[in-house]
Amino acid sequence: MKKLFFTALLISALAIFIVGCGNSDNKNGQEKTTMEPLEVELNVQEKAKVNETIQLSSLVTQGKEKVSDASEVKYEVWEDGAKDTTSKMLNAKNKKNGTYTSEVAFDHDGVFNVQVHVTARDMHVMPKKTVIVGSPDPSNATSSTDKKEHDSENSVVMHFMSPDHAKAGEAANFTIHMTKHNELLTGAQVQIEAWMKGDEKPEWIKLEDAGKGEYKGTHQFDRAGDYQLKVHVENNQGLHEHQDFDFVVK
């Protein structure tokens, strides 16, 4: 009789444990699907004097929470039209209140771009703003057509919600959340152009519209190395934008 009693007790305890684990898994799954996107408010003054030190500040939030645990925040600065030759990266200081700051000075007249790269909680956001320094030569000014393209580029915010690395020979799952003018971007055609740094031939990854501004796709990388990802976004209203992300395959 005692043996039957202890057997029944063991079975009951095991059932409670399994139910508890199931509830925990459901809860975790629910938290994943309801995770809010990362938002980054970049604050940079629009005009500056030559050799004037200006402050760069970004407020990082997720929903109503101020994000103070970003894994990486850097500011990229370059002269308009000469990114390949003038781009430089500046480390940001974490103020522990959701704000990340740095500072920069420009040694000559011109139009400069400031872009903050924020990586936090498996998401990557990179808004950009322009600073006019001194009195730029009008002959070097960006044309109205180019300005429209720059303004359009700033209108789409991409939240790279996938991990920043994958394993060679295994499927890598990509999820990108997109907004345009603070509204969910749906119905777009999204592709990722991926190439290993030093190579010229890219691989193309098509992402499907999963609704609610999310685009998802899967790809297997055969070789380990440092990759560059360029996300291309187009739609039937003439939208055509792209953003670059770093990606590591181990």
PDB file of C-alpha atoms in Angstrom:
ATOM      1  CA  MET A   1       0.000   0.000   0.000  1.00  0.00           C
ATOM      2  CA  LYS A   2       2.828   2.392   0.880  1.00  0.00           C
ATOM      3  CA  LYS A   3       4.515   1.621  -2.448  1.00  0.00           C
ATOM      4  CA  LEU A   4       1.318   2.511  -4.379  1.00  0.00           C
ATOM      5  CA  PHE A   5       0.907   5.706  -2.361  1.00  0.00           C
ATOM      6  CA  PHE A   6       4.442   6.942  -3.083  1.00  0.00           C
ATOM      7  CA  THR A   7       4.104   6.010  -6.790  1.00  0.00           C
ATOM      8  CA  ALA A   8       0.906   8.057  -7.074  1.00  0.00           C
ATOM      9  CA  LEU A   9       2.561  10.960  -5.259  1.00  0.00           C
ATOM     10  CA  LEU A  10       5.536  10.870  -7.636  1.00  0.00           C
ATOM     11  CA  ILE A  11       3.263  10.867 -10.712  1.00  0.00           C
ATOM     12  CA  SER A  12       1.297  13.862  -9.349  1.00  0.00           C
ATOM     13  CA  ALA A  13       4.474  15.843  -8.668  1.00  0.00           C
ATOM     14  CA  LEU A  14       5.772  15.059 -12.157  1.00  0.00           C
ATOM     15  CA  ALA A  15       2.502  16.247 -13.739  1.00  0.00           C
ATOM     16  CA  ILE A  16       2.638  19.538 -11.807  1.00  0.00           C
ATOM     17  CA  PHE A  17       6.252  20.072 -12.919  1.00  0.00           C
ATOM     18  CA  ILE A  18       5.391  19.487 -16.616  1.00  0.00           C
ATOM     19  CA  VAL A  19       2.413  21.870 -16.472  1.00  0.00           C
ATOM     20  CA  GLY A  20       4.590  24.486 -14.777  1.00  0.00           C
ATOM     21  CA  CYS A  21       7.244  24.216 -17.481  1.00  0.00           C
ATOM     22  CA  GLY A  22       4.607  24.491 -20.180  1.00  0.00           C
ATOM     23  CA  ASN A  23       3.205  27.652 -18.631  1.00  0.00           C
ATOM     24  CA  SER A  24       6.712  29.078 -18.330  1.00  0.00           C
ATOM     25  CA  ASP A  25       7.467  28.323 -21.996  1.00  0.00           C
ATOM     26  CA  ASN A  26       4.201  29.905 -23.072  1.00  0.00           C
ATOM     27  CA  LYS A  27       4.963  32.960 -21.009  1.00  0.00           C
ATOM     28  CA  ASN A  28       8.429  33.295 -22.506  1.00  0.00           C
ATOM     29  CA  GLY A  29       7.058  32.793 -25.988  1.00  0.00           C
ATOM     30  CA  GLN A  30       4.451  35.463 -25.362  1.00  0.00           C
ATOM     31  CA  GLU A  31       7.116  37.881 -24.154  1.00  0.00           C
ATOM     32  CA  LYS A  32       9.113  37.279 -27.335  1.00  0.00           C
ATOM     33  CA  THR A  33       6.191  37.912 -29.661  1.00  0.00           C
ATOM     34  CA  THR A  34       5.120  41.052 -27.820  1.00  0.00           C
ATOM     35  CA  MET A  35       8.605  42.575 -27.507  1.00  0.00           C
ATOM     36  CA  GLU A  36       8.445  46.240 -28.412  1.00  0.00           C
ATOM     37  CA  PRO A  37      10.885  47.716 -30.945  1.00  0.00           C
ATOM     38  CA  LEU A  38      13.851  49.819 -29.937  1.00  0.00           C
ATOM     39  CA  GLU A  39      13.497  53.574 -30.438  1.00  0.00           C
ATOM     40  CA  VAL A  40      16.441  55.973 -30.724  1.00  0.00           C
ATOM     41  CA  GLU A  41      16.068  59.758 -30.553  1.00  0.00           C
ATOM     42  CA  LEU A  42      19.217  61.364 -31.967  1.00  0.00           C
ATOM     43  CA  ASN A  43      19.822  64.933 -30.800  1.00  0.00           C
ATOM     44  CA  VAL A  44      22.392  67.008 -32.703  1.00  0.00           C
ATOM     45  CA  GLN A  45      22.425  70.752 -33.344  1.00  0.00           C
ATOM     46  CA  GLU A  46      21.729  71.681 -36.976  1.00  0.00           C
ATOM     47  CA  LYS A  47      24.475  74.318 -37.311  1.00  0.00           C
ATOM     48  CA  ALA A  48      27.971  74.715 -35.863  1.00  0.00           C
ATOM     49  CA  LYS A  49      31.028  76.930 -36.190  1.00  0.00           C
ATOM     50  CA  VAL A  50      34.352  75.659 -37.491  1.00  0.00           C
ATOM     51  CA  ASN A  51      36.331  74.033 -34.611  1.00  0.00           C
ATOM     52  CA  GLU A  52      33.331  74.323 -32.276  1.00  0.00           C
ATOM     53  CA  THR A  53      32.878  71.244 -30.082  1.00  0.00           C
ATOM     54  CA  ILE A  54      29.278  70.075 -30.290  1.00  0.00           C
ATOM     55  CA  GLN A  55      27.477  67.483 -28.210  1.00  0.00           C
ATOM     56  CA  LEU A  56      26.004  64.296 -29.680  1.00  0.00           C
ATOM     57  CA  SER A  57      23.245  62.687 -27.638  1.00  0.00           C
ATOM     58  CA  SER A  58      20.871  59.776 -28.166  1.00  0.00           C
ATOM     59  CA  LEU A  59      17.980  58.646 -25.987  1.00  0.00           C
ATOM     60  CA  VAL A  60      17.332  54.901 -26.327  1.00  0.00           C
ATOM     61  CA  THR A  61      13.940  53.543 -25.254  1.00  0.00           C
ATOM     62  CA  GLN A  62      11.862  50.400 -25.563  1.00  0.00           C
ATOM     63  CA  GLY A  63       8.228  51.168 -24.946  1.00  0.00           C
ATOM     64  CA  LYS A  64       8.180  53.295 -21.797  1.00  0.00           C
ATOM     65  CA  GLU A  65      11.514  51.902 -20.544  1.00  0.00           C
ATOM     66  CA  LYS A  66      14.776  53.810 -20.896  1.00  0.00           C
ATOM     67  CA  VAL A  67      17.414  51.375 -22.142  1.00  0.00           C
ATOM     68  CA  SER A  68      20.635  51.687 -20.131  1.00  0.00           C
ATOM     69  CA  ASP A  69      22.129  48.311 -21.098  1.00  0.00           C
ATOM     70  CA  ALA A  70      22.900  48.762 -24.806  1.00  0.00           C
ATOM     71  CA  SER A  71      25.693  46.415 -25.883  1.00  0.00           C
ATOM     72  CA  GLU A  72      27.197  48.995 -28.267  1.00  0.00           C
ATOM     73  CA  VAL A  73      26.611  52.640 -29.163  1.00  0.00           C
ATOM     74  CA  LYS A  74      28.873  54.499 -31.592  1.00  0.00           C
ATOM     75  CA  TYR A  75      28.603  57.709 -33.589  1.00  0.00           C
ATOM     76  CA  GLU A  76      29.715  57.750 -37.211  1.00  0.00           C
ATOM     77  CA  VAL A  77      30.616  61.152 -38.683  1.00  0.00           C
ATOM     78  CA  TRP A  78      31.497  61.977 -42.286  1.00  0.00           C
ATOM     79  CA  GLU A  79      31.454  64.839 -44.772  1.00  0.00           C
ATOM     80  CA  ASP A  80      28.503  64.745 -47.123  1.00  0.00           C
ATOM     81  CA  GLY A  81      29.405  63.069 -50.410  1.00  0.00           C
ATOM     82  CA  ALA A  82      32.712  61.691 -49.104  1.00  0.00           C
ATOM     83  CA  LYS A  83      31.793  58.887 -46.711  1.00  0.00           C
ATOM     84  CA  ASP A  84      34.410  56.459 -48.020  1.00  0.00           C
ATOM     85  CA  THR A  85      37.300  58.825 -47.285  1.00  0.00           C
ATOM     86  CA  THR A  86      36.153  60.916 -44.303  1.00  0.00           C
ATOM     87  CA  SER A  87      34.082  58.545 -42.144  1.00  0.00           C
ATOM     88  CA  LYS A  88      35.198  58.099 -38.533  1.00  0.00           C
ATOM     89  CA  MET A  89      33.643  56.306 -35.554  1.00  0.00           C
ATOM     90  CA  LEU A  90      33.326  57.829 -32.082  1.00  0.00           C
ATOM     91  CA  ASN A  91      32.651  55.845 -28.910  1.00  0.00           C
ATOM     92  CA  ALA A  92      29.670  56.922 -26.836  1.00  0.00           C
ATOM     93  CA  LYS A  93      29.500  57.387 -23.069  1.00  0.00           C
ATOM     94  CA  ASN A  94      26.658  55.591 -21.284  1.00  0.00           C
ATOM     95  CA  LYS A  95      24.945  57.998 -18.860  1.00  0.00           C
ATOM     96  CA  LYS A  96      23.021  55.065 -17.323  1.00  0.00           C
ATOM     97  CA  ASN A  97      19.657  56.775 -17.874  1.00  0.00           C
ATOM     98  CA  GLY A  98      19.008  55.678 -21.456  1.00  0.00           C
ATOM     99  CA  THR A  99      21.193  58.488 -22.810  1.00  0.00           C
ATOM    100  CA  TYR A 100      24.457  57.929 -24.717  1.00  0.00           C
ATOM    101  CA  THR A 101      26.692  60.899 -25.525  1.00  0.00           C
ATOM    102  CA  SER A 102      29.812  61.917 -27.385  1.00  0.00           C
ATOM    103  CA  GLU A 103      31.247  65.096 -28.894  1.00  0.00           C
ATOM    104  CA  VAL A 104      32.898  66.201 -32.118  1.00  0.00           C
ATOM    105  CA  ALA A 105      34.409  69.281 -33.766  1.00  0.00           C
ATOM    106  CA  PHE A 106      34.786  69.997 -37.510  1.00  0.00           C
ATOM    107  CA  ASP A 107      37.911  71.762 -38.767  1.00  0.00           C
ATOM    108  CA  HIS A 108      36.471  73.271 -41.964  1.00  0.00           C
ATOM    109  CA  ASP A 109      33.291  74.530 -43.578  1.00  0.00           C
ATOM    110  CA  GLY A 110      30.979  71.894 -45.008  1.00  0.00           C
ATOM    111  CA  VAL A 111      27.914  69.721 -44.627  1.00  0.00           C
ATOM    112  CA  PHE A 112      28.464  66.730 -42.339  1.00  0.00           C
ATOM    113  CA  ASN A 113      26.409  63.664 -41.431  1.00  0.00           C
ATOM    114  CA  VAL A 114      26.108  62.233 -37.933  1.00  0.00           C
ATOM    115  CA  GLN A 115      24.716  58.713 -37.599  1.00  0.00           C
ATOM    116  CA  VAL A 116      24.388  56.827 -34.334  1.00  0.00           C
ATOM    117  CA  HIS A 117      24.682  53.029 -34.402  1.00  0.00           C
ATOM    118  CA  VAL A 118      22.821  51.456 -31.475  1.00  0.00           C
ATOM    119  CA  THR A 119      22.887  47.723 -30.759  1.00  0.00           C
ATOM    120  CA  ALA A 120      20.747  46.583 -27.837  1.00  0.00           C
ATOM    121  CA  ARG A 121      18.582  43.573 -26.987  1.00  0.00           C
ATOM    122  CA  ASP A 122      19.186  41.837 -30.342  1.00  0.00           C
ATOM    123  CA  MET A 123      18.141  44.965 -32.277  1.00  0.00           C
ATOM    124  CA  HIS A 124      20.119  47.491 -34.295  1.00  0.00           C
ATOM    125  CA  VAL A 125      18.942  51.054 -34.997  1.00  0.00           C
ATOM    126  CA  MET A 126      20.881  53.762 -36.831  1.00  0.00           C
ATOM    127  CA  PRO A 127      19.159  57.165 -37.296  1.00  0.00           C
ATOM    128  CA  LYS A 128      21.063  59.989 -38.995  1.00  0.00           C
ATOM    129  CA  LYS A 129      21.101  63.810 -38.989  1.00  0.00           C
ATOM    130  CA  THR A 130      22.944  66.568 -40.858  1.00  0.00           C
ATOM    131  CA  VAL A 131      25.090  69.396 -39.426  1.00  0.00           C
ATOM    132  CA  ILE A 132      25.965  72.511 -41.429  1.00  0.00           C
ATOM    133  CA  VAL A 133      29.394  73.792 -40.377  1.00  0.00           C
ATOM    134  CA  GLY A 134      30.446  77.397 -41.061  1.00  0.00           C
ATOM    135  CA  SER A 135      29.572  78.641 -44.534  1.00  0.00           C
ATOM    136  CA  PRO A 136      29.755  75.745 -47.007  1.00  0.00           C
ATOM    137  CA  ASP A 137      30.521  76.464 -50.655  1.00  0.00           C
ATOM    138  CA  PRO A 138      27.128  76.525 -52.465  1.00  0.00           C
ATOM    139  CA  SER A 139      28.714  74.809 -55.471  1.00  0.00           C
ATOM    140  CA  ASN A 140      29.322  71.755 -53.272  1.00  0.00           C
ATOM    141  CA  ALA A 141      25.864  71.795 -51.723  1.00  0.00           C
ATOM    142  CA  THR A 142      23.624  68.778 -52.093  1.00  0.00           C
ATOM    143  CA  SER A 143      21.136  69.167 -54.932  1.00  0.00           C
ATOM    144  CA  SER A 144      17.410  69.266 -54.204  1.00  0.00           C
ATOM    145  CA  THR A 145      17.050  65.790 -55.707  1.00  0.00           C
ATOM    146  CA  ASP A 146      19.792  64.417 -53.473  1.00  0.00           C
ATOM    147  CA  LYS A 147      18.286  66.179 -50.457  1.00  0.00           C
ATOM    148  CA  LYS A 148      14.967  64.480 -51.111  1.00  0.00           C
ATOM    149  CA  GLU A 149      16.762  61.135 -51.191  1.00  0.00           C
ATOM    150  CA  HIS A 150      18.542  61.927 -47.903  1.00  0.00           C
ATOM    151  CA  ASP A 151      15.250  62.951 -46.269  1.00  0.00           C
ATOM    152  CA  SER A 152      13.634  59.772 -47.573  1.00  0.00           C
ATOM    153  CA  GLU A 153      16.494  57.684 -46.191  1.00  0.00           C
ATOM    154  CA  ASN A 154      15.986  59.143 -42.747  1.00  0.00           C
ATOM    155  CA  SER A 155      12.249  58.409 -42.839  1.00  0.00           C
ATOM    156  CA  VAL A 156      12.609  54.604 -42.562  1.00  0.00           C
ATOM    157  CA  VAL A 157      13.923  53.148 -39.308  1.00  0.00           C
ATOM    158  CA  MET A 158      15.072  49.542 -39.367  1.00  0.00           C
ATOM    159  CA  HIS A 159      15.183  47.501 -36.166  1.00  0.00           C
ATOM    160  CA  PHE A 160      17.495  44.551 -36.852  1.00  0.00           C
ATOM    161  CA  MET A 161      15.990  42.108 -34.370  1.00  0.00           C
ATOM    162  CA  SER A 162      18.096  39.062 -35.304  1.00  0.00           C
ATOM    163  CA  PRO A 163      21.318  38.077 -33.477  1.00  0.00           C
ATOM    164  CA  ASP A 164      24.470  39.716 -34.834  1.00  0.00           C
ATOM    165  CA  HIS A 165      26.099  36.371 -35.674  1.00  0.00           C
ATOM    166  CA  ALA A 166      25.377  32.876 -37.012  1.00  0.00           C
ATOM    167  CA  LYS A 167      27.146  29.534 -37.425  1.00  0.00           C
ATOM    168  CA  ALA A 168      28.474  28.365 -40.777  1.00  0.00           C
ATOM    169  CA  GLY A 169      26.393  25.528 -42.217  1.00  0.00           C
ATOM    170  CA  GLU A 170      23.383  26.324 -40.024  1.00  0.00           C
ATOM    171  CA  ALA A 171      20.240  28.289 -40.884  1.00  0.00           C
ATOM    172  CA  ALA A 172      20.285  31.922 -39.754  1.00  0.00           C
ATOM    173  CA  ASN A 173      16.885  33.496 -39.093  1.00  0.00           C
ATOM    174  CA  PHE A 174      16.521  37.186 -39.922  1.00  0.00           C
ATOM    175  CA  THR A 175      13.789  39.449 -38.554  1.00  0.00           C
ATOM    176  CA  ILE A 176      13.707  43.170 -39.327  1.00  0.00           C
ATOM    177  CA  HIS A 177      11.065  45.517 -37.925  1.00  0.00           C
ATOM    178  CA  MET A 178      10.477  48.654 -40.016  1.00  0.00           C
ATOM    179  CA  THR A 179       8.702  51.943 -39.469  1.00  0.00           C
ATOM    180  CA  LYS A 180       8.288  54.933 -41.781  1.00  0.00           C
ATOM    181  CA  HIS A 181       7.470  58.314 -40.274  1.00  0.00           C
ATOM    182  CA  ASN A 182       6.749  56.478 -36.985  1.00  0.00           C
ATOM    183  CA  GLU A 183       4.190  54.173 -38.645  1.00  0.00           C
ATOM    184  CA  LEU A 184       4.563  50.455 -39.376  1.00  0.00           C
ATOM    185  CA  LEU A 185       5.911  49.850 -42.889  1.00  0.00           C
ATOM    186  CA  THR A 186       3.990  47.041 -44.580  1.00  0.00           C
ATOM    187  CA  GLY A 187       3.703  45.756 -48.138  1.00  0.00           C
ATOM    188  CA  ALA A 188       7.349  46.441 -49.018  1.00  0.00           C
ATOM    189  CA  GLN A 189       9.780  44.260 -50.960  1.00  0.00           C
ATOM    190  CA  VAL A 190      12.779  43.581 -48.742  1.00  0.00           C
ATOM    191  CA  GLN A 191      16.031  41.831 -49.639  1.00  0.00           C
ATOM    192  CA  ILE A 192      19.356  41.494 -47.854  1.00  0.00           C
ATOM    193  CA  GLU A 193      22.509  41.727 -49.938  1.00  0.00           C
ATOM    194  CA  ALA A 194      25.218  39.834 -48.042  1.00  0.00           C
ATOM    195  CA  TRP A 195      28.892  39.484 -48.832  1.00  0.00           C
ATOM    196  CA  MET A 196      32.025  38.532 -46.948  1.00  0.00           C
ATOM    197  CA  LYS A 197      34.323  41.494 -46.512  1.00  0.00           C
ATOM    198  CA  GLY A 198      36.957  41.320 -49.233  1.00  0.00           C
ATOM    199  CA  ASP A 199      34.706  39.421 -51.647  1.00  0.00           C
ATOM    200  CA  GLU A 200      32.877  41.017 -54.563  1.00  0.00           C
ATOM    201  CA  LYS A 201      30.118  38.471 -55.234  1.00  0.00           C
ATOM    202  CA  PRO A 202      27.114  38.930 -52.902  1.00  0.00           C
ATOM    203  CA  GLU A 203      24.456  36.482 -51.740  1.00  0.00           C
ATOM    204  CA  TRP A 204      20.813  37.597 -51.787  1.00  0.00           C
ATOM    205  CA  ILE A 205      18.298  36.838 -49.040  1.00  0.00           C
ATOM    206  CA  LYS A 206      14.619  37.521 -49.693  1.00  0.00           C
ATOM    207  CA  LEU A 207      12.510  38.479 -46.671  1.00  0.00           C
ATOM    208  CA  GLU A 208       8.763  37.869 -46.505  1.00  0.00           C
ATOM    209  CA  ASP A 209       6.261  40.368 -45.129  1.00  0.00           C
ATOM    210  CA  ALA A 210       5.113  38.838 -41.835  1.00  0.00           C
ATOM    211  CA  GLY A 211       2.751  41.698 -41.014  1.00  0.00           C
ATOM    212  CA  LYS A 212       2.888  44.438 -38.387  1.00  0.00           C
ATOM    213  CA  GLY A 213       6.020  45.912 -39.972  1.00  0.00           C
ATOM    214  CA  GLU A 214       8.088  42.733 -39.628  1.00  0.00           C
ATOM    215  CA  TYR A 215       9.986  41.031 -42.454  1.00  0.00           C
ATOM    216  CA  LYS A 216      11.464  37.563 -41.990  1.00  0.00           C
ATOM    217  CA  GLY A 217      13.752  35.215 -43.898  1.00  0.00           C
ATOM    218  CA  THR A 218      16.236  32.369 -43.493  1.00  0.00           C
ATOM    219  CA  HIS A 219      19.643  31.851 -45.031  1.00  0.00           C
ATOM    220  CA  GLN A 220      22.549  29.445 -44.604  1.00  0.00           C
ATOM    221  CA  PHE A 221      26.096  30.781 -44.818  1.00  0.00           C
ATOM    222  CA  ASP A 222      28.614  28.180 -45.950  1.00  0.00           C
ATOM    223  CA  ARG A 223      31.736  30.052 -44.855  1.00  0.00           C
ATOM    224  CA  ALA A 224      32.746  31.641 -41.572  1.00  0.00           C
ATOM    225  CA  GLY A 225      33.928  35.250 -41.562  1.00  0.00           C
ATOM    226  CA  ASP A 226      32.963  38.914 -41.225  1.00  0.00           C
ATOM    227  CA  TYR A 227      30.065  39.858 -43.482  1.00  0.00           C
ATOM    228  CA  GLN A 228      28.468  43.116 -44.557  1.00  0.00           C
ATOM    229  CA  LEU A 229      24.675  43.125 -44.871  1.00  0.00           C
ATOM    230  CA  LYS A 230      22.877  45.742 -46.951  1.00  0.00           C
ATOM    231  CA  VAL A 231      19.106  45.747 -46.434  1.00  0.00           C
ATOM    232  CA  HIS A 232      17.221  46.963 -49.523  1.00  0.00           C
ATOM    233  CA  VAL A 233      13.641  48.215 -49.105  1.00  0.00           C
ATOM    234  CA  GLU A 234      11.298  49.072 -51.990  1.00  0.00           C
ATOM    235  CA  ASN A 235       7.574  49.516 -52.518  1.00  0.00           C
ATOM    236  CA  ASN A 236       5.122  50.499 -55.249  1.00  0.00           C
ATOM    237  CA  GLN A 237       5.075  54.137 -54.069  1.00  0.00           C
ATOM    238  CA  GLY A 238       8.652  54.745 -55.198  1.00  0.00           C
ATOM    239  CA  LEU A 239      10.378  53.964 -51.913  1.00  0.00           C
ATOM    240  CA  HIS A 240      13.918  52.655 -52.375  1.00  0.00           C
ATOM    241  CA  GLU A 241      16.220  52.762 -49.383  1.00  0.00           C
ATOM    242  CA  HIS A 242      19.015  50.716 -47.872  1.00  0.00           C
ATOM    243  CA  GLN A 243      20.999  50.437 -44.651  1.00  0.00           C
ATOM    244  CA  ASP A 244      24.201  48.542 -43.799  1.00  0.00           C
ATOM    245  CA  PHE A 245      24.765  46.173 -40.892  1.00  0.00           C
ATOM    246  CA  ASP A 246      27.767  44.136 -39.748  1.00  0.00           C
ATOM    247  CA  PHE A 247      27.267  40.379 -39.351  1.00  0.00           C
ATOM    248  CA  VAL A 248      29.583  37.613 -38.131  1.00  0.00           C
ATOM    249  CA  VAL A 249      29.462  33.967 -39.208  1.00  0.00           C
ATOM    250  CA  LYS A 250      31.462  31.687 -36.878  1.00  0.00           C
TER     251      LYS A 250
END
